[in-house]
Amino acid sequence: MRVTSRTTSPLRRGPTAERLLGSSHPLARAVARRRVVRRQLTSVGVLLAGAVMARLIGVRVAGALVASSAIVELALMGSLARVASDERRLARQLILAGRSSLRLAAVERERRRLVKRARRCAHAIDRIRAATENPRWLLRGSRPLFHLHVVVAVAPELARLAAALRADAVHPAGVVMAFDLLTDAQSPLYGEDVQRLRAALIRTVSRLDGYN
């Protein structure tokens, strides 16, 4: 009798991170850690559920097991969140390096997230541009993270970047670059070098359009 579910299951269809990247690659290690933590979460969850049931039927000593299992479960959930964050960061690095077409779940998930994030990045850029046109929205005595004269000097490039982020098709590597421009404390968007920022904006627009 032949069993076909092993070959047709979507979970087994694509190559693994270890096969594509090598077992020593940081993303392959992160994927492996996530599998381990998820198995541990399942095991502890089963133990916790059993302990709760035992406590409900009157087994007093089960109370201590409930408490300890719950603590371990919370710790594992925190560990899983950290591993997931590492996966996203490492997947973005691969996308930025031109490997966005890799058939890996982590890369595919991050690629979808980036495409959805593009319009939010465009909105953030619009708000920065609006501050240069009407800075009265700033609270008296507060200072923006960016330098107004720098943003004014690159207003046309910022407008082109926002438009590129709103295009029907965007390259995920370009979204990574736009997101880094907005969130990295060392980004030229928050510096005083106009030419450096203009060059970064032009590169980002080109990458969004699919050019290296």
GROMACS .gro file of C-alpha atoms in nm:
model
  212
    1MET     CA    1   0.000   0.000   0.000
    2ARG     CA    2   0.140   0.340  -0.103
    3VAL     CA    3   0.110   0.642   0.123
    4THR     CA    4   0.099   0.963  -0.081
    5SER     CA    5   0.031   1.223   0.189
    6ARG     CA    6   0.400   1.256   0.266
    7THR     CA    7   0.477   1.376  -0.085
    8THR     CA    8   0.174   1.594  -0.143
    9SER     CA    9   0.160   1.779   0.187
   10PRO     CA   10   0.230   2.153   0.139
   11LEU     CA   11   0.448   2.149   0.449
   12ARG     CA   12   0.695   1.919   0.272
   13ARG     CA   13   0.672   2.057  -0.079
   14GLY     CA   14   0.945   2.319  -0.075
   15PRO     CA   15   1.315   2.286   0.004
   16THR     CA   16   1.424   2.352   0.360
   17ALA     CA   17   1.640   2.642   0.477
   18GLU     CA   18   1.917   2.395   0.558
   19ARG     CA   19   1.919   2.265   0.200
   20LEU     CA   20   1.909   2.605   0.034
   21LEU     CA   21   2.132   2.801   0.270
   22GLY     CA   22   2.330   2.541   0.461
   23SER     CA   23   2.280   2.439   0.821
   24SER     CA   24   2.525   2.705   0.945
   25HIS     CA   25   2.335   2.997   0.791
   26PRO     CA   26   2.178   3.225   1.056
   27LEU     CA   27   1.832   3.195   0.901
   28ALA     CA   28   1.854   2.816   0.889
   29ARG     CA   29   1.952   2.815   1.256
   30ALA     CA   30   1.664   3.050   1.341
   31VAL     CA   31   1.415   2.827   1.158
   32ALA     CA   32   1.549   2.524   1.344
   33ARG     CA   33   1.521   2.707   1.678
   34ARG     CA   34   1.163   2.802   1.601
   35ARG     CA   35   1.073   2.437   1.536
   36VAL     CA   36   1.228   2.334   1.866
   37VAL     CA   37   1.053   2.608   2.063
   38ARG     CA   38   0.717   2.530   1.904
   39ARG     CA   39   0.754   2.162   1.996
   40GLN     CA   40   0.840   2.264   2.351
   41LEU     CA   41   0.539   2.495   2.363
   42THR     CA   42   0.313   2.210   2.254
   43SER     CA   43   0.455   1.972   2.511
   44VAL     CA   44   0.430   2.220   2.797
   45GLY     CA   45   0.081   2.319   2.681
   46VAL     CA   46  -0.035   1.959   2.704
   47LEU     CA   47   0.120   1.932   3.050
   48LEU     CA   48  -0.046   2.256   3.159
   49ALA     CA   49  -0.385   2.145   3.032
   50GLY     CA   50  -0.351   1.815   3.218
   51ALA     CA   51  -0.249   1.993   3.536
   52VAL     CA   52  -0.550   2.228   3.513
   53MET     CA   53  -0.784   1.935   3.466
   54ALA     CA   54  -0.630   1.757   3.763
   55ARG     CA   55  -0.667   2.066   3.978
   56LEU     CA   56  -1.031   2.104   3.876
   57ILE     CA   57  -1.112   1.752   3.989
   58GLY     CA   58  -0.955   1.816   4.326
   59VAL     CA   59  -0.590   1.708   4.301
   60ARG     CA   60  -0.429   1.968   4.526
   61VAL     CA   61  -0.069   1.901   4.432
   62ALA     CA   62  -0.157   1.984   4.072
   63GLY     CA   63  -0.172   2.352   4.167
   64ALA     CA   64   0.205   2.380   4.184
   65LEU     CA   65   0.235   2.207   3.847
   66VAL     CA   66  -0.013   2.450   3.695
   67ALA     CA   67   0.190   2.747   3.820
   68SER     CA   68   0.527   2.612   3.708
   69SER     CA   69   0.393   2.502   3.368
   70ALA     CA   70   0.235   2.842   3.312
   71ILE     CA   71   0.567   3.016   3.389
   72VAL     CA   72   0.754   2.791   3.147
   73GLU     CA   73   0.485   2.844   2.882
   74LEU     CA   74   0.516   3.222   2.912
   75ALA     CA   75   0.894   3.202   2.887
   76LEU     CA   76   0.869   2.985   2.576
   77MET     CA   77   0.622   3.228   2.419
   78GLY     CA   78   0.872   3.509   2.474
   79SER     CA   79   1.146   3.294   2.322
   80LEU     CA   80   0.926   3.218   2.021
   81ALA     CA   81   0.860   3.589   1.969
   82ARG     CA   82   1.234   3.661   1.973
   83VAL     CA   83   1.307   3.382   1.726
   84ALA     CA   84   1.028   3.504   1.497
   85SER     CA   85   1.177   3.855   1.510
   86ASP     CA   86   1.520   3.712   1.419
   87GLU     CA   87   1.363   3.523   1.127
   88ARG     CA   88   1.204   3.840   0.991
   89ARG     CA   89   1.529   4.036   1.023
   90LEU     CA   90   1.735   3.765   0.853
   91ALA     CA   91   1.475   3.721   0.579
   92ARG     CA   92   1.490   4.096   0.512
   93GLN     CA   93   1.867   4.070   0.478
   94LEU     CA   94   1.828   3.799   0.215
   95ILE     CA   95   1.567   4.005   0.030
   96LEU     CA   96   1.794   4.308   0.036
   97ALA     CA   97   2.077   4.092  -0.100
   98GLY     CA   98   1.864   4.007  -0.405
   99ARG     CA   99   1.739   3.667  -0.292
  100SER     CA  100   1.370   3.751  -0.255
  101SER     CA  101   1.272   3.466  -0.489
  102LEU     CA  102   1.400   3.197  -0.250
  103ARG     CA  103   1.130   2.937  -0.189
  104LEU     CA  104   1.153   2.959   0.187
  105ALA     CA  105   0.853   3.018   0.411
  106ALA     CA  106   1.034   3.285   0.614
  107VAL     CA  107   1.134   3.478   0.303
  108GLU     CA  108   0.790   3.444   0.145
  109ARG     CA  109   0.619   3.564   0.465
  110GLU     CA  110   0.849   3.865   0.492
  111ARG     CA  111   0.805   3.947   0.125
  112ARG     CA  112   0.427   3.959   0.171
  113ARG     CA  113   0.461   4.171   0.486
  114LEU     CA  114   0.686   4.418   0.305
  115VAL     CA  115   0.445   4.460   0.016
  116LYS     CA  116   0.166   4.535   0.266
  117ARG     CA  117   0.393   4.776   0.455
  118ALA     CA  118   0.479   4.981   0.146
  119ARG     CA  119   0.175   5.209   0.168
  120ARG     CA  120   0.233   5.271   0.539
  121CYS     CA  121   0.587   5.381   0.456
  122ALA     CA  122   0.446   5.613   0.189
  123HIS     CA  123   0.209   5.765   0.444
  124ALA     CA  124   0.496   5.823   0.688
  125ILE     CA  125   0.695   6.000   0.416
  126ASP     CA  126   0.394   6.218   0.335
  127ARG     CA  127   0.375   6.325   0.699
  128ILE     CA  128   0.743   6.420   0.698
  129ARG     CA  129   0.693   6.625   0.382
  130ALA     CA  130   0.386   6.789   0.535
  131ALA     CA  131   0.598   6.907   0.828
  132THR     CA  132   0.817   7.106   0.590
  133GLU     CA  133   0.516   7.269   0.425
  134ASN     CA  134   0.328   7.344   0.747
  135PRO     CA  135   0.543   7.286   1.057
  136ARG     CA  136   0.277   7.428   1.290
  137TRP     CA  137   0.163   7.072   1.372
  138LEU     CA  138   0.480   7.041   1.582
  139LEU     CA  139   0.422   7.116   1.949
  140ARG     CA  140   0.579   7.438   2.072
  141GLY     CA  141   0.923   7.366   2.208
  142SER     CA  142   0.946   7.023   2.043
  143ARG     CA  143   1.188   6.934   1.767
  144PRO     CA  144   1.145   6.679   1.492
  145LEU     CA  145   1.399   6.401   1.455
  146PHE     CA  146   1.486   6.526   1.109
  147HIS     CA  147   1.628   6.863   0.999
  148LEU     CA  148   1.365   7.070   0.819
  149HIS     CA  149   1.608   7.233   0.576
  150VAL     CA  150   1.740   6.890   0.472
  151VAL     CA  151   1.393   6.752   0.407
  152VAL     CA  152   1.295   7.067   0.214
  153ALA     CA  153   1.599   7.022  -0.011
  154VAL     CA  154   1.494   6.667  -0.108
  155ALA     CA  155   1.117   6.722  -0.121
  156PRO     CA  156   1.093   6.617  -0.490
  157GLU     CA  157   1.281   6.292  -0.422
  158LEU     CA  158   1.062   6.221  -0.120
  159ALA     CA  159   0.751   6.273  -0.333
  160ARG     CA  160   0.885   6.028  -0.593
  161LEU     CA  161   0.961   5.774  -0.320
  162ALA     CA  162   0.610   5.799  -0.176
  163ALA     CA  163   0.463   5.753  -0.525
  164ALA     CA  164   0.687   5.452  -0.592
  165LEU     CA  165   0.578   5.292  -0.264
  166ARG     CA  166   0.214   5.328  -0.373
  167ALA     CA  167   0.270   5.160  -0.710
  168ASP     CA  168   0.076   4.843  -0.788
  169ALA     CA  169   0.399   4.642  -0.801
  170VAL     CA  170   0.689   4.716  -0.567
  171HIS     CA  171   1.013   4.527  -0.523
  172PRO     CA  172   1.036   4.407  -0.160
  173ALA     CA  173   1.404   4.501  -0.138
  174GLY     CA  174   1.307   4.861  -0.206
  175VAL     CA  175   1.053   4.849   0.076
  176VAL     CA  176   1.328   4.724   0.309
  177MET     CA  177   1.540   5.024   0.211
  178ALA     CA  178   1.249   5.265   0.261
  179PHE     CA  179   1.166   5.113   0.599
  180ASP     CA  180   1.529   5.142   0.709
  181LEU     CA  181   1.537   5.506   0.598
  182LEU     CA  182   1.241   5.574   0.825
  183THR     CA  183   1.338   5.365   1.129
  184ASP     CA  184   1.718   5.349   1.147
  185ALA     CA  185   1.857   5.609   1.387
  186GLN     CA  186   2.164   5.636   1.162
  187SER     CA  187   1.955   5.694   0.851
  188PRO     CA  188   2.057   5.991   0.634
  189LEU     CA  189   1.696   6.107   0.671
  190TYR     CA  190   1.789   6.222   1.022
  191GLY     CA  191   2.128   6.365   0.931
  192GLU     CA  192   2.242   6.694   0.781
  193ASP     CA  193   2.401   6.565   0.461
  194VAL     CA  194   2.159   6.656   0.181
  195GLN     CA  195   2.356   6.483  -0.091
  196ARG     CA  196   2.383   6.159   0.105
  197LEU     CA  197   2.008   6.158   0.167
  198ARG     CA  198   1.927   6.242  -0.197
  199ALA     CA  199   2.148   5.955  -0.316
  200ALA     CA  200   1.978   5.714  -0.071
  201LEU     CA  201   1.633   5.822  -0.190
  202ILE     CA  202   1.725   5.776  -0.556
  203ARG     CA  203   1.867   5.428  -0.486
  204THR     CA  204   1.554   5.332  -0.295
  205VAL     CA  205   1.321   5.443  -0.576
  206SER     CA  206   1.531   5.251  -0.827
  207ARG     CA  207   1.517   4.939  -0.610
  208LEU     CA  208   1.140   4.970  -0.570
  209ASP     CA  209   1.114   4.971  -0.948
  210GLY     CA  210   1.310   4.644  -0.960
  211TYR     CA  211   1.653   4.776  -1.052
  212ASN     CA  212   1.968   4.672  -0.865
   0.00000   0.00000   0.00000
